[in-house]
Tab-separated table of C-alpha atoms in Angstrom:
chain	number	residue	atom	x	y	z
A	1	GLY	CA	-0.091	-0.040	0.065
A	2	ALA	CA	1.036	3.293	-0.357
A	3	VAL	CA	3.810	4.395	1.880
A	4	VAL	CA	5.032	8.082	2.972
A	5	SER	CA	8.494	8.292	4.615
A	6	GLN	CA	9.800	11.258	6.789
A	7	HIS	CA	13.158	12.143	7.821
A	8	PRO	CA	14.235	12.873	10.489
A	9	SER	CA	11.975	11.375	12.810
A	10	TRP	CA	13.243	13.831	15.470
A	11	VAL	CA	15.765	16.459	15.596
A	12	ILE	CA	17.099	18.836	18.612
A	13	CYS	CA	18.781	22.031	17.271
A	14	LYS	CA	20.075	25.462	18.688
A	15	SER	CA	17.843	28.515	18.480
A	16	GLY	CA	18.680	30.417	15.147
A	17	THR	CA	19.594	27.410	13.278
A	18	SER	CA	17.604	25.982	10.071
A	19	VAL	CA	16.196	22.529	9.979
A	20	LYS	CA	15.281	20.466	6.864
A	21	ILE	CA	12.118	17.882	6.827
A	22	GLU	CA	12.002	15.446	4.004
A	23	CYS	CA	8.807	13.873	2.979
A	24	ARG	CA	8.920	10.931	0.438
A	25	SER	CA	5.984	9.175	-1.202
A	26	LEU	CA	7.803	5.523	-1.634
A	27	ASP	CA	5.699	3.698	-4.063
A	28	PHE	CA	3.410	6.287	-5.249
A	29	GLN	CA	3.402	9.965	-7.270
A	30	ALA	CA	1.913	12.575	-4.936
A	31	THR	CA	1.101	15.667	-7.300
A	32	THR	CA	0.062	17.318	-3.807
A	33	MET	CA	1.705	17.118	-0.584
A	34	PHE	CA	0.722	18.682	2.771
A	35	TRP	CA	2.240	19.946	5.731
A	36	TYR	CA	0.723	19.817	8.978
A	37	ARG	CA	1.614	20.900	12.636
A	38	GLN	CA	0.529	19.353	15.714
A	39	PHE	CA	0.739	20.652	19.465
A	40	PRO	CA	0.329	18.164	22.189
A	41	LYS	CA	-2.960	16.821	22.882
A	42	GLN	CA	-4.420	18.949	19.888
A	43	SER	CA	-5.536	17.961	16.399
A	44	LEU	CA	-3.532	18.632	13.346
A	45	MET	CA	-2.957	22.246	11.665
A	46	LEU	CA	-2.501	22.370	8.148
A	47	MET	CA	0.146	24.744	7.251
A	48	ALA	CA	0.726	24.675	3.518
A	49	THR	CA	-0.121	22.612	0.318
A	50	SER	CA	2.421	21.820	-1.838
A	51	ASN	CA	2.149	20.881	-5.487
A	52	GLU	CA	4.873	19.549	-7.484
A	53	GLY	CA	6.484	21.998	-9.659
A	54	SER	CA	4.795	25.167	-8.143
A	55	LYS	CA	5.022	27.434	-5.148
A	56	ALA	CA	3.206	26.145	-2.093
A	57	THR	CA	0.067	27.964	-1.019
A	58	TYR	CA	0.329	28.698	2.909
A	59	GLU	CA	-2.526	28.636	5.334
A	60	GLN	CA	-3.322	32.022	6.924
A	61	GLY	CA	-1.040	32.894	9.771
A	62	VAL	CA	1.935	30.871	8.483
A	63	GLU	CA	5.032	32.623	7.449
A	64	LYS	CA	6.204	31.337	4.042
A	65	ASP	CA	9.628	32.817	4.743
A	66	LYS	CA	9.810	31.339	7.987
A	67	PHE	CA	8.710	27.654	6.697
A	68	LEU	CA	10.188	27.118	3.183
A	69	ILE	CA	8.589	24.261	1.250
A	70	ASN	CA	9.982	23.137	-1.868
A	71	HIS	CA	8.362	20.229	-3.710
A	72	ALA	CA	10.929	19.294	-6.448
A	73	SER	CA	9.479	16.186	-7.758
A	74	LEU	CA	6.228	13.727	-7.656
A	75	THR	CA	7.894	11.957	-4.618
A	76	LEU	CA	9.635	14.598	-2.554
A	77	SER	CA	8.586	17.863	-0.518
A	78	THR	CA	10.938	19.400	1.786
A	79	LEU	CA	10.098	21.544	5.141
A	80	THR	CA	12.720	23.867	5.782
A	81	VAL	CA	12.297	25.800	9.340
A	82	THR	CA	14.238	28.754	8.940
A	83	SER	CA	16.059	30.200	12.005
A	84	ALA	CA	14.269	28.268	14.259
A	85	HIS	CA	13.353	29.120	17.911
A	86	PRO	CA	11.946	27.602	20.735
A	87	GLU	CA	8.340	28.529	19.874
A	88	ASP	CA	8.724	26.239	16.672
A	89	SER	CA	9.282	23.181	18.629
A	90	SER	CA	6.475	20.765	17.666
A	91	PHE	CA	5.286	17.805	15.364
A	92	TYR	CA	5.534	18.199	11.915
A	93	ILE	CA	3.457	15.727	9.892
A	94	CYS	CA	3.374	15.401	6.161
A	95	SER	CA	0.922	13.543	3.773
A	96	ALA	CA	0.538	13.016	0.333
A	97	ARG	CA	-1.937	12.432	-2.313
A	98	GLU	CA	-2.161	10.449	-5.294
A	99	THR	CA	-3.610	12.382	-8.358
A	100	GLY	CA	-7.349	11.703	-8.769
A	101	GLU	CA	-7.781	9.828	-5.137
A	102	ASP	CA	-9.308	11.298	-2.251
A	103	THR	CA	-7.196	9.531	0.492
A	104	GLN	CA	-4.359	10.986	2.070
A	105	TYR	CA	-1.171	8.877	3.424
A	106	PHE	CA	0.701	10.175	6.219
A	107	GLY	CA	4.371	10.191	7.089
A	108	PRO	CA	5.302	9.241	10.944
A	109	GLY	CA	6.182	12.910	11.602
A	110	THR	CA	8.832	14.375	12.663
A	111	ARG	CA	9.400	15.844	16.339
A	112	LEU	CA	11.630	18.972	16.255
A	113	THR	CA	12.539	20.590	19.379
A	114	VAL	CA	14.798	23.397	19.494
A	115	LEU	CA	16.613	24.839	22.445
B	1	SER	CA	-8.668	25.336	10.911
B	2	GLN	CA	-10.777	23.001	12.283
B	3	GLN	CA	-14.199	21.610	10.564
B	4	GLY	CA	-16.257	20.846	13.272
B	5	GLU	CA	-16.461	19.044	16.691
B	6	GLU	CA	-15.890	15.397	17.787
B	7	ASP	CA	-17.170	13.816	20.861
B	8	PRO	CA	-16.572	12.450	23.271
B	9	GLN	CA	-13.033	14.305	23.799
B	10	ALA	CA	-11.904	11.246	25.602
B	11	LEU	CA	-13.442	7.734	25.981
B	12	SER	CA	-12.057	4.906	28.417
B	13	ILE	CA	-13.828	1.323	28.037
B	14	GLN	CA	-13.062	-2.073	29.133
B	15	GLU	CA	-11.613	-4.184	26.328
B	16	GLY	CA	-14.345	-6.241	24.196
B	17	GLU	CA	-16.701	-3.460	24.648
B	18	ASN	CA	-17.641	-1.140	21.577
B	19	ALA	CA	-16.708	2.196	21.112
B	20	THR	CA	-18.369	4.788	19.413
B	21	MET	CA	-17.102	8.188	18.465
B	22	ASN	CA	-19.006	11.168	16.662
B	23	CYS	CA	-18.027	13.579	14.505
B	24	SER	CA	-20.139	16.788	13.462
B	25	TYR	CA	-19.186	19.474	10.394
B	26	LYS	CA	-20.271	22.600	9.240
B	27	THR	CA	-20.219	22.688	5.542
B	28	SER	CA	-21.312	20.586	2.566
B	29	ILE	CA	-18.970	17.788	1.954
B	30	ASN	CA	-17.875	15.438	-0.765
B	31	ASN	CA	-16.520	12.796	1.544
B	32	LEU	CA	-15.587	12.176	5.300
B	33	GLN	CA	-12.686	10.189	6.222
B	34	TRP	CA	-11.603	8.627	9.455
B	35	TYR	CA	-7.953	8.354	10.730
B	36	ARG	CA	-6.278	6.666	13.823
B	37	GLN	CA	-3.205	8.428	15.238
B	38	ASN	CA	-1.072	6.464	17.906
B	39	SER	CA	0.623	8.414	20.498
B	40	GLY	CA	3.589	10.427	18.979
B	41	ARG	CA	3.169	8.776	15.232
B	42	GLY	CA	1.479	9.782	12.027
B	43	LEU	CA	-1.822	9.096	11.175
B	44	VAL	CA	-3.533	5.973	9.725
B	45	HIS	CA	-6.415	6.110	7.249
B	46	LEU	CA	-9.061	4.023	8.436
B	47	ILE	CA	-11.975	4.440	6.202
B	48	LEU	CA	-13.758	6.993	3.876
B	49	ILE	CA	-17.520	7.669	3.458
B	50	ARG	CA	-18.679	9.364	0.384
B	51	SER	CA	-22.017	11.959	0.977
B	52	ASN	CA	-24.271	9.390	-1.082
B	53	GLU	CA	-23.419	6.689	1.141
B	54	ARG	CA	-25.073	6.237	4.524
B	55	GLU	CA	-22.913	3.454	6.053
B	56	LYS	CA	-19.747	1.580	5.365
B	57	HIS	CA	-18.018	-1.372	7.053
B	58	SER	CA	-14.523	-2.229	7.321
B	59	GLY	CA	-13.671	-5.327	9.694
B	60	ARG	CA	-14.294	-4.139	13.154
B	61	LEU	CA	-15.178	-0.660	12.022
B	62	ARG	CA	-18.717	0.731	11.044
B	63	VAL	CA	-18.864	4.440	9.878
B	64	THR	CA	-22.463	6.107	9.404
B	65	LEU	CA	-23.033	9.493	7.694
B	66	ASP	CA	-26.076	11.497	8.305
B	67	THR	CA	-25.805	14.502	5.875
B	68	SER	CA	-28.876	16.173	7.056
B	69	LYS	CA	-27.435	16.518	10.537
B	70	LYS	CA	-24.033	16.915	9.366
B	71	SER	CA	-22.519	14.078	11.633
B	72	SER	CA	-20.885	11.071	11.470
B	73	SER	CA	-20.151	8.275	13.658
B	74	LEU	CA	-17.327	5.672	13.920
B	75	LEU	CA	-17.927	2.418	15.756
B	76	ILE	CA	-15.335	-0.056	16.920
B	77	THR	CA	-16.759	-3.294	17.863
B	78	ALA	CA	-15.079	-5.770	20.216
B	79	SER	CA	-12.439	-3.175	21.202
B	80	ARG	CA	-9.003	-4.285	22.031
B	81	ALA	CA	-6.103	-3.131	23.826
B	82	ALA	CA	-4.284	-1.994	20.314
B	83	ASP	CA	-7.280	0.269	19.546
B	84	THR	CA	-5.982	2.693	22.281
B	85	ALA	CA	-5.382	5.646	20.077
B	86	SER	CA	-6.496	9.202	19.217
B	87	TYR	CA	-9.197	9.047	16.430
B	88	PHE	CA	-9.887	12.253	14.094
B	89	CYS	CA	-12.592	12.724	11.320
B	90	ALA	CA	-11.447	14.853	8.419
B	91	THR	CA	-13.240	16.532	5.548
B	92	PRO	CA	-11.627	17.565	2.278
B	93	ARG	CA	-12.050	21.197	0.772
B	94	GLY	CA	-10.900	22.623	-2.213
B	95	ASP	CA	-9.535	21.566	-5.245
B	96	ASN	CA	-6.271	20.103	-3.857
B	97	TYR	CA	-8.297	18.163	-0.979
B	98	GLN	CA	-6.909	19.986	1.950
B	99	LEU	CA	-8.427	18.238	4.689
B	100	ILE	CA	-10.071	19.998	7.305
B	101	TRP	CA	-9.984	17.984	10.985
B	102	GLY	CA	-12.172	17.751	13.860
B	103	ALA	CA	-10.446	17.845	17.432
B	104	GLY	CA	-10.451	14.313	17.824
B	105	THR	CA	-11.295	11.532	20.469
B	106	LYS	CA	-8.861	10.036	22.677
B	107	LEU	CA	-9.927	6.366	22.907
B	108	ILE	CA	-8.125	4.245	25.942
B	109	ILE	CA	-9.005	0.445	26.047
B	110	LYS	CA	-8.538	-1.030	29.335
B	111	PRO	CA	-7.256	-4.462	29.515
């Protein structure tokens, strides 16, 4: 079945550094990928929608210069948290949707801790 | 943004009992999806029900959809300890099928 991987699973970094998170669809081509953020004991918050070969669409309140998204191929999207600060610490989850399909397949998530 | 609410927020039952979770939404939908999330993990797609369907089954899962009440329910029969997780409903919006999420129900199955 459809598998989505994320790398890394967890990362700890110093304040001010940038962190890149990769999201890959392993056995299907994902025209659209989504990036979510989840705080403890809360639901998912959609950050942005990423379409292969075009600029990402960010949800209201999400800083596009802070969270850089690149969807360079049909199997890979990256999220870069630039100049990370402790308030950026969170669980980041990506999902991928195959063209024509209604179901999204989720990666296992990346836990980011900014010291 | 969240589409609606789920209730209960948390549910604790004995293994073997049935668990029912409800989801309400606000706008018209094309389909409604249920997902499970184990603690600190990604989400697993459980079942999708389309707006023209009223009930759908998958193994021990039974989902109903009432478009007139804008609500859906997820029933897990003969619960197991491994069913302990958070359950979310989600509805798609827009051409890109962004999912709008409910607040989730935390289900605990006591052995």
